[in-house]
Short mmCIF file of N, CA and C in Angstrom, two decimals:
data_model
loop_
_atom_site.label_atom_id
_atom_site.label_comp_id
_atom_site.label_asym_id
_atom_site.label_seq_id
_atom_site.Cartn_x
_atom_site.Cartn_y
_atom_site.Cartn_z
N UNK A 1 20.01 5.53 17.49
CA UNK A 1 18.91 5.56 16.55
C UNK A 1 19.45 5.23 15.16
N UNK A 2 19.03 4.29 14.53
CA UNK A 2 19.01 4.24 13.44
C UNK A 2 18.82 4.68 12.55
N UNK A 3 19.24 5.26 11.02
CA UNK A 3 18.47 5.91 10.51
C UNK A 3 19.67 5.74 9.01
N UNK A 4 18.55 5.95 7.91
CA UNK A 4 18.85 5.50 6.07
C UNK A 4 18.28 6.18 5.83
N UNK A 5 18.10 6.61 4.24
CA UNK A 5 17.16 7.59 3.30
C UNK A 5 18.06 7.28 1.90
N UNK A 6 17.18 7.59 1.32
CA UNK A 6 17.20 7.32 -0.28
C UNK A 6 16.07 7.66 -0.99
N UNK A 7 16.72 8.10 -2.45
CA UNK A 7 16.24 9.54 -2.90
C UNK A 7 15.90 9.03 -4.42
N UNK A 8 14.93 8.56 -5.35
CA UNK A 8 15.04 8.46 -6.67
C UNK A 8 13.95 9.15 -7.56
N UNK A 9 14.25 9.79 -8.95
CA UNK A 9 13.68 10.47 -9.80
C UNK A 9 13.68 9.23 -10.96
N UNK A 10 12.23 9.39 -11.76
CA UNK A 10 12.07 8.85 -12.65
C UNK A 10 10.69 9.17 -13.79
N UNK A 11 11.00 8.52 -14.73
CA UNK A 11 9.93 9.55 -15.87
C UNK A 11 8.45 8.87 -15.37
N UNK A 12 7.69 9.68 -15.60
CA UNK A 12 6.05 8.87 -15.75
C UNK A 12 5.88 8.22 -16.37
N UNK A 13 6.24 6.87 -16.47
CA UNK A 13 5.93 5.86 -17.04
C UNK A 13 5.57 4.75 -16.50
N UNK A 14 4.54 3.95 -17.31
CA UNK A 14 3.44 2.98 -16.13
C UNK A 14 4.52 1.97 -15.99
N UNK A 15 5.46 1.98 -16.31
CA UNK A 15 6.48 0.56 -16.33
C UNK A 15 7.26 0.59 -15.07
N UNK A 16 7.45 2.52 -14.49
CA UNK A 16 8.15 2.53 -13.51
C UNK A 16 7.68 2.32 -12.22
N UNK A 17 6.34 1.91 -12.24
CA UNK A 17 5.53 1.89 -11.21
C UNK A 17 6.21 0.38 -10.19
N UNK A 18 6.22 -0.41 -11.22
CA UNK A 18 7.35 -2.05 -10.72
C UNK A 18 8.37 -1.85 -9.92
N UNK A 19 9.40 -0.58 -11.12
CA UNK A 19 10.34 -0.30 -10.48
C UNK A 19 10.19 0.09 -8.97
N UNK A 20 9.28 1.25 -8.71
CA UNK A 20 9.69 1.86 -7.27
C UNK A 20 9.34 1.03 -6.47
N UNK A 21 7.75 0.22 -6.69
CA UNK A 21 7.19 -0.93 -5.50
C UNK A 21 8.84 -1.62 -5.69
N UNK A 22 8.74 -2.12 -6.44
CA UNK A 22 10.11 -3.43 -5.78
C UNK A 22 11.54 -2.86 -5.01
N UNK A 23 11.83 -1.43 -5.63
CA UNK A 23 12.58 -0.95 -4.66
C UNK A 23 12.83 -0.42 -3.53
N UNK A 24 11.37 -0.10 -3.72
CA UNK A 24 11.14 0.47 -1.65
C UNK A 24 11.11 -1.27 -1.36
N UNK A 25 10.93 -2.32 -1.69
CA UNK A 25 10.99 -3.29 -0.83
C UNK A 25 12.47 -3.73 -0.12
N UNK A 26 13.31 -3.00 -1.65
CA UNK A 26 14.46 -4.01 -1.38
C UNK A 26 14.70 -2.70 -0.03
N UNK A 27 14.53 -1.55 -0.34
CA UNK A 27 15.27 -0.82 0.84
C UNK A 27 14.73 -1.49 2.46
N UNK A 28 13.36 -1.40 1.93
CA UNK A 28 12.79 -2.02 3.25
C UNK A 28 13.24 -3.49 4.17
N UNK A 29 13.71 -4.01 3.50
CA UNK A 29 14.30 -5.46 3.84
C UNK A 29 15.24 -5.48 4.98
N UNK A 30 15.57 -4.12 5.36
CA UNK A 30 16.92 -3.79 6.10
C UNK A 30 16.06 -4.24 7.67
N UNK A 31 15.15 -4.10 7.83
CA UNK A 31 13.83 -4.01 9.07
C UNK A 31 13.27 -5.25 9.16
N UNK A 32 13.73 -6.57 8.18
CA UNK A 32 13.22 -7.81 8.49
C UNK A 32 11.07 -7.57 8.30
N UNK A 33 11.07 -7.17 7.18
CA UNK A 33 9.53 -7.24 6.82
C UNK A 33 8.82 -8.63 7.17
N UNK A 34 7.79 -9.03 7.69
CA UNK A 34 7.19 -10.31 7.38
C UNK A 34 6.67 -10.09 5.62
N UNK A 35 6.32 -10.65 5.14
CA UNK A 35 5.67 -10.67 3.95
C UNK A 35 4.41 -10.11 3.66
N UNK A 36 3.66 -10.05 4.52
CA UNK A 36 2.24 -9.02 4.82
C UNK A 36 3.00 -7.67 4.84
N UNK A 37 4.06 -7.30 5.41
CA UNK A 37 3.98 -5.88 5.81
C UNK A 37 5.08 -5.70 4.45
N UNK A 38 5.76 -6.20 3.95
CA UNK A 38 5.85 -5.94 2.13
C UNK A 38 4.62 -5.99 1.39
N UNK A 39 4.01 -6.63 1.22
CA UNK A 39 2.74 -6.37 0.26
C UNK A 39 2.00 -5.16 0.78
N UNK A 40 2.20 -5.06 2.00
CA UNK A 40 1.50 -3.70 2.16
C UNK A 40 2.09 -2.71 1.32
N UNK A 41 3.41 -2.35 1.90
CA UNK A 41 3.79 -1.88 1.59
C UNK A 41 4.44 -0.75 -0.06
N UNK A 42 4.07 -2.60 -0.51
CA UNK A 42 4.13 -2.57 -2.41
C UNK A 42 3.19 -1.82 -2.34
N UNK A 43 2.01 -2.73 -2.15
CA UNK A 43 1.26 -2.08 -2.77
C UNK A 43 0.56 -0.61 -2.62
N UNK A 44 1.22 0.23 -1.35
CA UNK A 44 0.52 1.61 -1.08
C UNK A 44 1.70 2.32 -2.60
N UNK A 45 2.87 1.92 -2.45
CA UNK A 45 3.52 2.85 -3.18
C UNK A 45 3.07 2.56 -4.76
N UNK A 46 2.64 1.28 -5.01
CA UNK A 46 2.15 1.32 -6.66
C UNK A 46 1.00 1.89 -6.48
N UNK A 47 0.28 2.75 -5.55
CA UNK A 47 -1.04 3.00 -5.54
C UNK A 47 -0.83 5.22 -5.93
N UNK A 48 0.38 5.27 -4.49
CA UNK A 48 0.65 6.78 -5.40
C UNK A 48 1.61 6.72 -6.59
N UNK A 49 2.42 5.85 -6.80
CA UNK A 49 3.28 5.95 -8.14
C UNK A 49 2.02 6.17 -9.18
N UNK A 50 1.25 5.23 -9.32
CA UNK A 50 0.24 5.38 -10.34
C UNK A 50 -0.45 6.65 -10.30
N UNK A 51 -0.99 6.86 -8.98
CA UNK A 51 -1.19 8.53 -8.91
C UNK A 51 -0.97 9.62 -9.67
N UNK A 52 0.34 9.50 -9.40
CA UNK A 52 1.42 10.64 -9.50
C UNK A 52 1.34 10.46 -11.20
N UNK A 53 1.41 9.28 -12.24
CA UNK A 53 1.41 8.77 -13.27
C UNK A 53 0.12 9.48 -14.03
N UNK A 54 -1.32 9.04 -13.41
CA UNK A 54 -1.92 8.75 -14.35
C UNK A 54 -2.62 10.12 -13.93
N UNK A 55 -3.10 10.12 -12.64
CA UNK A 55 -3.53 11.93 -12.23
C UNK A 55 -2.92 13.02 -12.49
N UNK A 56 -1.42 12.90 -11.91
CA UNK A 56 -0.63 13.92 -11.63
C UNK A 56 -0.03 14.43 -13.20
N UNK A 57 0.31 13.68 -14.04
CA UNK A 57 0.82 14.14 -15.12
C UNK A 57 -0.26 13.59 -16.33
N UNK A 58 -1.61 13.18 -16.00
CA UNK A 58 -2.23 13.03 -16.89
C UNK A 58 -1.42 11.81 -18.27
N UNK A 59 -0.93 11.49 -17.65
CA UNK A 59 -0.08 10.01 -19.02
C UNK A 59 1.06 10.80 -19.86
N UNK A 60 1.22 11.80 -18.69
CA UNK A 60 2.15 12.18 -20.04
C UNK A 60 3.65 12.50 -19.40
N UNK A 61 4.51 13.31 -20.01
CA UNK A 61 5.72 13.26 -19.66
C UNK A 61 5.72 14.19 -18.47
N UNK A 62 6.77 13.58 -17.64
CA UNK A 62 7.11 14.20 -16.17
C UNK A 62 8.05 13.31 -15.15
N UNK A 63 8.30 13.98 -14.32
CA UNK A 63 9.28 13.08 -13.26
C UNK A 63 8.56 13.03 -12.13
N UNK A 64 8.23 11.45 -11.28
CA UNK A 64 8.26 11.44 -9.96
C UNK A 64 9.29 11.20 -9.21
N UNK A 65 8.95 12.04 -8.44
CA UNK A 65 10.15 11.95 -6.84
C UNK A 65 9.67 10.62 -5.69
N UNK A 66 10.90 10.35 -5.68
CA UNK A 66 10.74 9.14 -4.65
C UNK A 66 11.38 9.00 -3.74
N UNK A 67 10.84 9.11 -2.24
CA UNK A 67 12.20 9.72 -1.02
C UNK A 67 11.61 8.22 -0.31
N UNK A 68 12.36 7.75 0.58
CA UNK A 68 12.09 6.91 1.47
C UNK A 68 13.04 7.27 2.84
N UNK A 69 12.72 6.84 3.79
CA UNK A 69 13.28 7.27 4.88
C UNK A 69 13.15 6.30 6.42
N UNK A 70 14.52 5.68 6.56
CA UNK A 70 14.40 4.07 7.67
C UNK A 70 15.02 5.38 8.96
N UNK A 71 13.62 5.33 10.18
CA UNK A 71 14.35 5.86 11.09
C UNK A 71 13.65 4.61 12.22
N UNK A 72 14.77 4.00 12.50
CA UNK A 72 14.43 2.90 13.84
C UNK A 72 13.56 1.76 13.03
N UNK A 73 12.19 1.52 13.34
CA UNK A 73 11.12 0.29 12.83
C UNK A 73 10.17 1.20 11.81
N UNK A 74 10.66 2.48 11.43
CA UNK A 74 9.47 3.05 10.85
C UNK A 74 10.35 3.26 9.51
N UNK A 75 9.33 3.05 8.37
CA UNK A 75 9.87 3.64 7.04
C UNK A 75 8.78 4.74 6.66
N UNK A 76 9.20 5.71 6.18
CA UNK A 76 8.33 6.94 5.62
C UNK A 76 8.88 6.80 3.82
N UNK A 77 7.58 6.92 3.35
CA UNK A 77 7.77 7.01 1.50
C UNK A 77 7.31 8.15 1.51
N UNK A 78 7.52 8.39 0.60
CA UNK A 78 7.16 9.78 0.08
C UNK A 78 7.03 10.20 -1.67
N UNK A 79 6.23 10.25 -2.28
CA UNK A 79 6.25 10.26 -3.71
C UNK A 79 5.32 11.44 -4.22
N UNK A 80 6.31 12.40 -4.84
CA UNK A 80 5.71 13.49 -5.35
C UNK A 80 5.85 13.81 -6.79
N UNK A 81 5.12 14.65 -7.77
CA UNK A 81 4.75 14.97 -8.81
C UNK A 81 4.54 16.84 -8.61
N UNK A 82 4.77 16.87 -10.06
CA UNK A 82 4.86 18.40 -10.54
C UNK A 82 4.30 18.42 -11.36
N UNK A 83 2.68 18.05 -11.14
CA UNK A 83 1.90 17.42 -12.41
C UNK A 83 0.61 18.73 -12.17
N UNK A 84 -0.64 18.47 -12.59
CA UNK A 84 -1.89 19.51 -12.03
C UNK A 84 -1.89 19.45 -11.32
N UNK A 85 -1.78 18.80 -10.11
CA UNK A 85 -2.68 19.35 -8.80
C UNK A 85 -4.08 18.92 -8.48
N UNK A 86 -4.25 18.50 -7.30
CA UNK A 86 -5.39 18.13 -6.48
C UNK A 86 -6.35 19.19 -5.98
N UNK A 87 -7.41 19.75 -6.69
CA UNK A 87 -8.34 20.64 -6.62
C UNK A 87 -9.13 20.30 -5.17
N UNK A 88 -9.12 19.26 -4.74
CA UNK A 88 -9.79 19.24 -3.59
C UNK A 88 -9.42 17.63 -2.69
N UNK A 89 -8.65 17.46 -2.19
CA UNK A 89 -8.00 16.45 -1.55
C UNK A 89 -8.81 15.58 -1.02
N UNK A 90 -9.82 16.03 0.13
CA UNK A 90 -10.64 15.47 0.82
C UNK A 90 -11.66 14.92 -0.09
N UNK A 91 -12.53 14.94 -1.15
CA UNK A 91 -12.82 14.57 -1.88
C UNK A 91 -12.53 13.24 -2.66
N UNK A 92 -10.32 13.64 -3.49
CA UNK A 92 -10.08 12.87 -4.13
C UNK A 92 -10.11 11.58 -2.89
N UNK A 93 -10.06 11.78 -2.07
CA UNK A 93 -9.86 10.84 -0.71
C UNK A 93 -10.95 9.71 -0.19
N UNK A 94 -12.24 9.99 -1.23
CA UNK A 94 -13.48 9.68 -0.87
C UNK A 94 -12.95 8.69 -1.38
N UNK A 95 -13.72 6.87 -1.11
CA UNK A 95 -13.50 5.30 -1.42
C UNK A 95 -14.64 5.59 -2.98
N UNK A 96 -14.38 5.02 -4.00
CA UNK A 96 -14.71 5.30 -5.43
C UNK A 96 -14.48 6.77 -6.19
N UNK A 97 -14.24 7.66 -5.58
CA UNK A 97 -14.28 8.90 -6.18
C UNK A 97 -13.03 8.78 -7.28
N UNK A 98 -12.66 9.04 -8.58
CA UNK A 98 -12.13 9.07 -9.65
C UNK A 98 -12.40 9.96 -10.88
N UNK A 99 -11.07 10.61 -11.00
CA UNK A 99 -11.76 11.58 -12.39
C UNK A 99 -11.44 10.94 -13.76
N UNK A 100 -11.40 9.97 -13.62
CA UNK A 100 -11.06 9.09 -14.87
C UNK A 100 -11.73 7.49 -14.88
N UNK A 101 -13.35 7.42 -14.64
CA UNK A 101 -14.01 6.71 -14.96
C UNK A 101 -13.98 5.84 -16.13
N UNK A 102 -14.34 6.66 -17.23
CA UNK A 102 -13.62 6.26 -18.78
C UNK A 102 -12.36 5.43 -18.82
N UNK A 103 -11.39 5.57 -17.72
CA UNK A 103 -10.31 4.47 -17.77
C UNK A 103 -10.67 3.22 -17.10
N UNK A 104 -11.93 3.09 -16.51
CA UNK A 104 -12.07 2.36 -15.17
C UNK A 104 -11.39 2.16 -14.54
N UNK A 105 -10.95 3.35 -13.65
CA UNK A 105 -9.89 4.06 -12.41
C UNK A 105 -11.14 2.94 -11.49
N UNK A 106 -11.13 2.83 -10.50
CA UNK A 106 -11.54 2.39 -9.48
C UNK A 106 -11.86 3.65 -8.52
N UNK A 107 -10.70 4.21 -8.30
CA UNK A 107 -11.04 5.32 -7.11
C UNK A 107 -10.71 4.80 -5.79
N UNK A 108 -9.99 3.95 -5.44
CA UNK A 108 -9.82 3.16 -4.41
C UNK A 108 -8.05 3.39 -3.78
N UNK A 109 -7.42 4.21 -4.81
CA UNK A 109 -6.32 4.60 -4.36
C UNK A 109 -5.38 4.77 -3.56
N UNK A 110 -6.72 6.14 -2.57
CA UNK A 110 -5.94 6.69 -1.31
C UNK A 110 -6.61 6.06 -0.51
N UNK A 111 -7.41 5.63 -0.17
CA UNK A 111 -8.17 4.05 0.66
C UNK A 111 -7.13 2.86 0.89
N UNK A 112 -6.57 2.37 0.11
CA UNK A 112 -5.84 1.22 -0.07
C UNK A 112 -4.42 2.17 0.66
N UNK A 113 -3.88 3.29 0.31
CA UNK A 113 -3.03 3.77 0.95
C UNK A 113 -3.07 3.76 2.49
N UNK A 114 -4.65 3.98 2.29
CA UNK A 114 -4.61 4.65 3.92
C UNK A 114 -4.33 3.07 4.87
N UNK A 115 -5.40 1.73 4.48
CA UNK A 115 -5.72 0.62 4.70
C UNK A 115 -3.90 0.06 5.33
N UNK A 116 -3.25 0.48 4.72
CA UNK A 116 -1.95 -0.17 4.19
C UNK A 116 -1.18 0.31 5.14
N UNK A 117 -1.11 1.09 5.27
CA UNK A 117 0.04 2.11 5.98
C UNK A 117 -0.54 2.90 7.18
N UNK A 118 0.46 2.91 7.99
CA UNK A 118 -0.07 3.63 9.41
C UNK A 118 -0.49 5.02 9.52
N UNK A 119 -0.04 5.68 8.38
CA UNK A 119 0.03 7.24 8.16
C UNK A 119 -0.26 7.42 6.84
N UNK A 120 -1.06 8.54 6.69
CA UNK A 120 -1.11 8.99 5.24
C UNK A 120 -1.18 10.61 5.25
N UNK A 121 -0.44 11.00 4.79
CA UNK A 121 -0.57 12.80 4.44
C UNK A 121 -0.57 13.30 2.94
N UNK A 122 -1.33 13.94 2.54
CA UNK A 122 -1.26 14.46 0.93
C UNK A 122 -1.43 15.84 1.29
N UNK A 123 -0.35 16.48 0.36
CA UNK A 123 -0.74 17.74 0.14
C UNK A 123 -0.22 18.23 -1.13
N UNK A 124 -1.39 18.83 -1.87
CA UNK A 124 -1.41 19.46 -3.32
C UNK A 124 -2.03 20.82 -3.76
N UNK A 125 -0.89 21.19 -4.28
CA UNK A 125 -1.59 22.70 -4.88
C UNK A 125 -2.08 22.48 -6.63
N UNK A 126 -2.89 22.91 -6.68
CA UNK A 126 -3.48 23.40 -8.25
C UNK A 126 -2.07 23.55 -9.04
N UNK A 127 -2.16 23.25 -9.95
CA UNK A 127 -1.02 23.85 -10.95
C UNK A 127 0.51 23.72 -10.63
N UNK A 128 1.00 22.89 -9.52
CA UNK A 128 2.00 22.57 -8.99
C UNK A 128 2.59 21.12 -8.19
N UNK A 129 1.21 20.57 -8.36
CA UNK A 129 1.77 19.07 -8.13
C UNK A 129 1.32 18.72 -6.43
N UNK A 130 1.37 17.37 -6.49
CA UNK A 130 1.33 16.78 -5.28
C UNK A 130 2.25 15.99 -4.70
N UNK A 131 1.91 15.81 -3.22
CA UNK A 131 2.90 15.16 -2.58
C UNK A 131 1.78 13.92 -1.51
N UNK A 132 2.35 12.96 -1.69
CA UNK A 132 2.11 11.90 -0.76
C UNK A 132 3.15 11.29 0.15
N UNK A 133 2.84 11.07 1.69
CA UNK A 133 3.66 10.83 2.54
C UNK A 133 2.98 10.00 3.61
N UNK A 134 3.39 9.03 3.43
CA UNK A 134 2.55 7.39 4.01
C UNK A 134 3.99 6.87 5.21
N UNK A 135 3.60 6.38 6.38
CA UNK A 135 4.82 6.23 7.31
C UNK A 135 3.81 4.69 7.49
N UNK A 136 5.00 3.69 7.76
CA UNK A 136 4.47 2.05 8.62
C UNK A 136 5.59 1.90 9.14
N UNK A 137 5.24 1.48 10.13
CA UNK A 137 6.15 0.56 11.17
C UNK A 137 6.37 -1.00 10.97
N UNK A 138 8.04 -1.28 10.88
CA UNK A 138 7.91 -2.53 10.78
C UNK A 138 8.03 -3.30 11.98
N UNK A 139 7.89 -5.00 11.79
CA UNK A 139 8.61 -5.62 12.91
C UNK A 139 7.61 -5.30 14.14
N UNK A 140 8.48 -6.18 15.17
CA UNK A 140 7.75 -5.48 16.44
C UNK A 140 8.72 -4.67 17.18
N UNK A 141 8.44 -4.15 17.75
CA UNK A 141 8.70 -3.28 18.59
C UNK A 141 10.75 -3.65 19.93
#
């Protein structure tokens, strides 16, 4: 069995959002991506990086966690915040739902996560931050 992981911290900043999409790619590359299953891929993680950014710490200062994890054809991301907290998950989960209209958030977030990726798990407490954990399979089999 195969198996990699890699681990990165970085400030909330909308600039780092580039950073992590392009680096879960490069990690991902090890699995021979077609180019569809990178853009997927980008784009679920610029979807919680921004999350974690613009929800989780409200624009302001904080660190997201960024775990990735190659076991066999599957990569697991994982990107968490120590920001407020998700008052009601299933909700934030709804396709348009957004608490930041006034920004014209879309609300399309964890949709595009889900769309993207074979797996999606969130779990958040009030006052302690969230965690997102999205698994795809690359390649065939």
């Amino acid at each position: 069995m195969y198996r990699n992981r890699m681990h990165l911290e970085f400030d909330s900043k909308s600039e780092n959002e580039k950073f992590a999409r392009v680096t879960v790619a490069a990690f991902a590359t090890k699995l021979n991506p077609i180019l569809e299953e990178l853009a997927d891929l980008k784009t679920a993680v610029s979807e919680a990086v921004t999350n974690a950014i613009v929800h989780g710490y409200n624009e302001g200062e904080g660190t997201v966690y960024l775990d990735c994890v190659i076991e066999d054809r599957t990569i697991t991301v994982t990107v968490e915040d120590k920001g407020i907290g998700i008052p009601d998950v299933e909700k934030a989960k709804e396709p348009l739902y957004t608490t930041k209209p006034e920004q014209d958030r879309s609300g399309m977030g964890f949709m595009f996560m889900e769309v993207f990726m074979d797996e999606v798990y969130v779990e958040s407490k009030v006052g302690e931050g969230t965690k997102v954990i999205m698994k795809k399979k690359i390649g065939e089999a």
